[in-house]
Short mmCIF file of C-alpha atoms and ligand atoms in Angstrom, two decimals:
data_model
loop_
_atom_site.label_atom_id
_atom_site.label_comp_id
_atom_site.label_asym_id
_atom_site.label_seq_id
_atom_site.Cartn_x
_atom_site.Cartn_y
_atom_site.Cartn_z
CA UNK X 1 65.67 70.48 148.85
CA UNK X 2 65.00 74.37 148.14
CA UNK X 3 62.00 75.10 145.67
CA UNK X 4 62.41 78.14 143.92
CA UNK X 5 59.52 79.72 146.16
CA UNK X 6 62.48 79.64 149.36
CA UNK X 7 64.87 80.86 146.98
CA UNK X 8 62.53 84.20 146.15
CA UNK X 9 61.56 84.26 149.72
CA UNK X 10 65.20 84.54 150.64
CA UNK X 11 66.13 87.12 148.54
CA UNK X 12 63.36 89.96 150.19
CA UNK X 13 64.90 92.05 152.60
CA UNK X 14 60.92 91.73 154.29
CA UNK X 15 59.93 88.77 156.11
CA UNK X 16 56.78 88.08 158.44
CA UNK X 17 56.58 87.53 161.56
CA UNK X 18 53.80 85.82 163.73
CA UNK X 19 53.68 87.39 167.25
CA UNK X 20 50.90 87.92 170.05
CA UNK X 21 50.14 90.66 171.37
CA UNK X 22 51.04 91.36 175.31
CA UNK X 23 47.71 93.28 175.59
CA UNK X 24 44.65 91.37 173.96
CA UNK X 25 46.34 88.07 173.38
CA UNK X 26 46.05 88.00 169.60
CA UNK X 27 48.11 86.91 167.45
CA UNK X 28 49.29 89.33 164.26
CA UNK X 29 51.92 88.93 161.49
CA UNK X 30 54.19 91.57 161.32
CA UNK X 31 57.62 92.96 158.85
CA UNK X 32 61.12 92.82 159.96
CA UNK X 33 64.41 92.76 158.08
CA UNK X 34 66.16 90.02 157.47
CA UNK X 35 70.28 90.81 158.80
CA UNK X 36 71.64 90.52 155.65
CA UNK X 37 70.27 93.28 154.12
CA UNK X 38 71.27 95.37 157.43
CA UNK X 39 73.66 97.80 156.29
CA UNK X 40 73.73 101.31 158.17
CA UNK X 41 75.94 103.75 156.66
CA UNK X 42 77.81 104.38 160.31
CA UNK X 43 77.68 103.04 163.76
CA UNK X 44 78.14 105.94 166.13
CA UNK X 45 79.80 106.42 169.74
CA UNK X 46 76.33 106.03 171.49
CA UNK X 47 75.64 102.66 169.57
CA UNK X 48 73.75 104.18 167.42
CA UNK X 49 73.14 102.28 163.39
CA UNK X 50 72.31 105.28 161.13
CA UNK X 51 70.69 104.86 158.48
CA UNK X 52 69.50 107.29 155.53
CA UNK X 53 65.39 107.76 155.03
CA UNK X 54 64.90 105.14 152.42
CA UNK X 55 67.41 102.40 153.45
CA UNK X 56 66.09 99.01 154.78
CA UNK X 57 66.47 100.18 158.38
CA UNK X 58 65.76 97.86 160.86
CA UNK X 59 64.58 100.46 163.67
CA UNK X 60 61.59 101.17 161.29
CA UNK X 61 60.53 97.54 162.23
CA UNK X 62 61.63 98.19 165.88
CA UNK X 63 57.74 98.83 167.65
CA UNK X 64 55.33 96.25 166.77
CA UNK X 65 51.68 97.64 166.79
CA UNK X 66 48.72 95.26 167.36
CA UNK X 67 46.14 95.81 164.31
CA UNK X 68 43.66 94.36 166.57
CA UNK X 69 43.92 96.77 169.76
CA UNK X 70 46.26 99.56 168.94
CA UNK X 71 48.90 98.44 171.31
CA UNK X 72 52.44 99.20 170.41
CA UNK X 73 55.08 97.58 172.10
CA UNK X 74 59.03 96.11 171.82
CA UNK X 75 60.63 92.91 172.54
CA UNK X 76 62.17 94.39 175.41
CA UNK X 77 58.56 94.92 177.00
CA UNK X 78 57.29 92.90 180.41
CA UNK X 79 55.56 89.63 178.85
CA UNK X 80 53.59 89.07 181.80
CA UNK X 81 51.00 92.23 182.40
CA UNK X 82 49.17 92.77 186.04
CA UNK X 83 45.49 91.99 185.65
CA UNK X 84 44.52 95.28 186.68
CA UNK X 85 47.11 97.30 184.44
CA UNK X 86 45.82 94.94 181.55
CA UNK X 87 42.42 96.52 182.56
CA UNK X 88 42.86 99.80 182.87
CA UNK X 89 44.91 99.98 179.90
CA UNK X 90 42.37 98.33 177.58
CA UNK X 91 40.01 100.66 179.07
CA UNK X 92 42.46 103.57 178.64
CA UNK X 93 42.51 103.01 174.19
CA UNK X 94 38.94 101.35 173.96
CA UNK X 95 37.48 103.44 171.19
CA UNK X 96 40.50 105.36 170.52
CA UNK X 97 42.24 102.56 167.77
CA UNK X 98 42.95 104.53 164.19
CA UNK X 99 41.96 101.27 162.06
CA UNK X 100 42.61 103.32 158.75
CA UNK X 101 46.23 102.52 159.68
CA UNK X 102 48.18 99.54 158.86
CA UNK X 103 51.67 99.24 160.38
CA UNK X 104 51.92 95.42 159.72
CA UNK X 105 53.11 95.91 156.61
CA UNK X 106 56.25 97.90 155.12
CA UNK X 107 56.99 101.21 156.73
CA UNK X 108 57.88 104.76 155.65
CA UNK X 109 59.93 106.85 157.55
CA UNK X 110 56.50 108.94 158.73
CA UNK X 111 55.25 105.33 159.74
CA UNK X 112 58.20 104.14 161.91
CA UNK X 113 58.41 107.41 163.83
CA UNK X 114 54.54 107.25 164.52
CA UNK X 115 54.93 103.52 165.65
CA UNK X 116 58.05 104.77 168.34
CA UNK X 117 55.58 107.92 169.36
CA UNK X 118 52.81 105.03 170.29
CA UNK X 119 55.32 102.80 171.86
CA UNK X 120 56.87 105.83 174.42
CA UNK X 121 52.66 106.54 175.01
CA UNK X 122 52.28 102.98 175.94
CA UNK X 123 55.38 102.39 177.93
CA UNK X 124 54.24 105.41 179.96
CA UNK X 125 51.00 104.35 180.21
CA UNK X 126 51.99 100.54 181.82
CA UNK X 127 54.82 102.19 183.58
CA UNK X 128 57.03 99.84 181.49
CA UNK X 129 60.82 100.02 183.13
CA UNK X 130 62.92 103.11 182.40
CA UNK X 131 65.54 101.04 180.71
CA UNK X 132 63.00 100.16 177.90
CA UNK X 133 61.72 103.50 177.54
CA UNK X 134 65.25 104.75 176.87
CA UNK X 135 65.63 102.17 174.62
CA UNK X 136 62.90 103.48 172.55
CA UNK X 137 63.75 106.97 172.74
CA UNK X 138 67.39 106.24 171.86
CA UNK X 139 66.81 104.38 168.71
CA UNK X 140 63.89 107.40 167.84
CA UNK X 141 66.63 109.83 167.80
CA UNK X 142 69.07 107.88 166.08
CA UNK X 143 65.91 107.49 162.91
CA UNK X 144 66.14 111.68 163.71
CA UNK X 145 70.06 111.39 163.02
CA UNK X 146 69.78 109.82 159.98
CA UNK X 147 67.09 111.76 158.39
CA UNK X 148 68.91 115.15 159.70
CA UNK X 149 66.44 116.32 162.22
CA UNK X 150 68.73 117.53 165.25
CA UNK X 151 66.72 119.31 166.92
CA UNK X 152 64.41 115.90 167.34
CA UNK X 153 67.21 114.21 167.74
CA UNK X 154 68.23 116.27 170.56
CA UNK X 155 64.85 116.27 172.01
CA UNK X 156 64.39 112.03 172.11
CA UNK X 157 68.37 112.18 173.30
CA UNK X 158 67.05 114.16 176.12
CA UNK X 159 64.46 111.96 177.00
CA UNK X 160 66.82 108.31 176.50
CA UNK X 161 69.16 109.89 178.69
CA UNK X 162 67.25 111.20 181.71
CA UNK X 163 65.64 107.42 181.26
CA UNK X 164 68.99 105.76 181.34
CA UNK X 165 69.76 107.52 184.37
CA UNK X 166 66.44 106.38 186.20
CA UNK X 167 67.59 102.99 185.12
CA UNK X 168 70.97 103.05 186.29
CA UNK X 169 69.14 104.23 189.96
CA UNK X 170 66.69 101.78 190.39
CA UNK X 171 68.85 98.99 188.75
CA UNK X 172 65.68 98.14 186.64
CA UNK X 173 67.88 96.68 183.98
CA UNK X 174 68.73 92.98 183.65
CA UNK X 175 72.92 93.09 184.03
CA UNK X 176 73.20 89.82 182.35
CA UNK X 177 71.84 91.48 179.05
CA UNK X 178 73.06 95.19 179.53
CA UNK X 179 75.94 95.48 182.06
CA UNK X 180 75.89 98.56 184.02
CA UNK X 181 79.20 100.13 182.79
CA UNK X 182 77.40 99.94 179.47
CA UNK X 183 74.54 101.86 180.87
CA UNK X 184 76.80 104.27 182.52
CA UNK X 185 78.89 104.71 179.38
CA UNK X 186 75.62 105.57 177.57
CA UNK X 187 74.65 108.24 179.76
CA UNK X 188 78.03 110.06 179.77
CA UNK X 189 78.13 109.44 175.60
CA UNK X 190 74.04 110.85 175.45
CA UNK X 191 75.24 113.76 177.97
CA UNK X 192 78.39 114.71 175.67
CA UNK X 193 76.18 114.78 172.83
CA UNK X 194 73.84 116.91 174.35
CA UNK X 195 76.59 119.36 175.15
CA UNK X 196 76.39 118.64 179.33
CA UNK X 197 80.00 118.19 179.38
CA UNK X 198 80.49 118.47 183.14
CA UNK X 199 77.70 115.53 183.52
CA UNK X 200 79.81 113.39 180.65
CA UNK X 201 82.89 113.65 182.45
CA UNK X 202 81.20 112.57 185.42
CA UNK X 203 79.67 109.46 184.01
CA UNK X 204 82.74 108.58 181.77
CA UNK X 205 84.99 108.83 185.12
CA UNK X 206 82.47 106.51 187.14
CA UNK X 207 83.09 104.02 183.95
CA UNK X 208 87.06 104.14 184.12
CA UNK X 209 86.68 103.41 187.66
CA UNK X 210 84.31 100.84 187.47
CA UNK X 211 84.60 97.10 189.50
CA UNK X 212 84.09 95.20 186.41
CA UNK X 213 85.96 97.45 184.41
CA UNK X 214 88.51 94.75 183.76
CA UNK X 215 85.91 92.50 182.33
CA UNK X 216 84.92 95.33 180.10
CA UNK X 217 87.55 97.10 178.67
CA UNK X 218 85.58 98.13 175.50
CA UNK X 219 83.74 100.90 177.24
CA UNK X 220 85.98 102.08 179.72
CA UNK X 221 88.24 102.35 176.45
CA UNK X 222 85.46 104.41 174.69
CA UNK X 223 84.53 106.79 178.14
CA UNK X 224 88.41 107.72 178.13
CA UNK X 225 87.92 108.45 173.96
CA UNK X 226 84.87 110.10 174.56
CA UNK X 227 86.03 111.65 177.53
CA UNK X 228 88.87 113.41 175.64
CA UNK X 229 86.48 114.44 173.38
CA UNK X 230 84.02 116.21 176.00
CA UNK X 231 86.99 118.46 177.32
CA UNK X 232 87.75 119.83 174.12
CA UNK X 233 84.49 120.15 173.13
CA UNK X 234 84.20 121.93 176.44
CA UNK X 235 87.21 124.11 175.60
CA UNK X 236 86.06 125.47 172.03
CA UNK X 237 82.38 126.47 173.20
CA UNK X 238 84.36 128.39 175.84
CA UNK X 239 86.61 130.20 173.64
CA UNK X 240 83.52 130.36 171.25
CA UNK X 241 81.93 132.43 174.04
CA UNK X 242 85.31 134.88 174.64
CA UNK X 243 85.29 135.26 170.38
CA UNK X 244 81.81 136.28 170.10
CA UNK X 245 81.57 139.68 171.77
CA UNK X 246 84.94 141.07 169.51
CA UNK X 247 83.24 139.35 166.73
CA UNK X 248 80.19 141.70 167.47
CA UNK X 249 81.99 144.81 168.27
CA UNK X 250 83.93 144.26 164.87
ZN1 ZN L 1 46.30 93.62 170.81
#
């Protein structure tokens, strides 16, 4: 039977949850959102859930940080560390933790984006794979999107992308989870948005000509939407270019 206690507990879009920490081994409660109350105002061509500053957006939950050692990580991250990386990275923050700051609870916009700034230091730091690193820069930029910042946006787009493509080239992705096409449909979508329209027709080709293209029509029906898109994109900053001098001269 359901007490009224569940019943109130059900109804916050909050919950807590218990996890350890890949780094010191101790555990920590932290806040996510419960799916229901998931509601982004658009899903864009690169995946992306947008969501306005003060909407219950899950990506502000995305990082968890460890209040005991500072380290921020995903659940996309390694769960087994190397003794000595473990070592040096402990070594690396000791000292450094900013205890006057408390991400287990709920998070402000400021907050989130501070939590994905420590997650891309630590990824970097453990040389985590490029696939989660893009990860984390992708969904930064999208928290950009939503709050209006382009030219952040651009910049964490930037870094997802060049990411994705060190993925796709050391096949440091797991293609049960992600399939490649995905990944390659990704980087020609990031490169379109980015304006590198030569590079997005490039990627969005190797997609429609994929081997397990069949399997996954879904993208190689986006890369030929997309693909469309990135030629006349293409074509108006070209004629934008032939305008602007008569504009000038005017
Ligand atoms: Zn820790």
């Amino acid at each position: 039977m359901m007490d009224k206690k569940d019943i109130t507990e059900k109804l916050e879009p909050l919950y807590d949850k218990k996890v350890e920490c890949l780094l010191c081994g101790q555990e920590f409660v932290t806040k996510k959102i419960r799916s229901r109350f998931i509601k982004p105002r658009k899903v864009d061509s690169d995946f992306g859930q947008i969501f306005e500053q003060d909407d219950n957006s899950p990506l502000f939950y995305y990082v968890m940080v460890c209040p005991h050692c500072g380290f921020s990580f995903t659940e996309d991250f390694s769960k087994i560390m190397a003794q000595n990386v473990r070592k040096k990275t402990l070594e690396e923050i000791s000292g450094k933790m900013d205890h006057s700051k408390d991400f287990c609870g709920e998070r402000d916009y400021q907050m989130a984006v501070r939590t994905f700034k420590l997650a891309i230091y630590f990824a970097q730091l453990i040389k985590e794979k490029h696939v989660v690193l893009a990860r984390i820069c992708h969904r930064l930029a999208w928290i950009y999107r939503g709050a209006g910042i382009a030219e952040e946006e651009m910049r964490f787009m930037n870094l997802a992308c060049t990411e994705y493509e060190q993925s796709f080239l050391y096949t440091d992705f797991n293609p049960e989870l992600t399939p490649e096409i995905q990944i390659l449909y990704l980087i020609g979508e990031l490169n379109r948005r980015l304006g590198k329209y030569n590079e997005a027709v490039k990627y969005f080709s190797t997609v429609s000509e994929h081997p397990d293209k069949s399997r996954y029509m879904k993208y190689v029906n986006m890369a030929r939407n997309q693909w469309s898109e990135a030629v006349q994109e293409y074509r108006e900053s070209k004629n934008k270019q032939q305008i602007q001098p008569n504009v000038k001269s005017e």
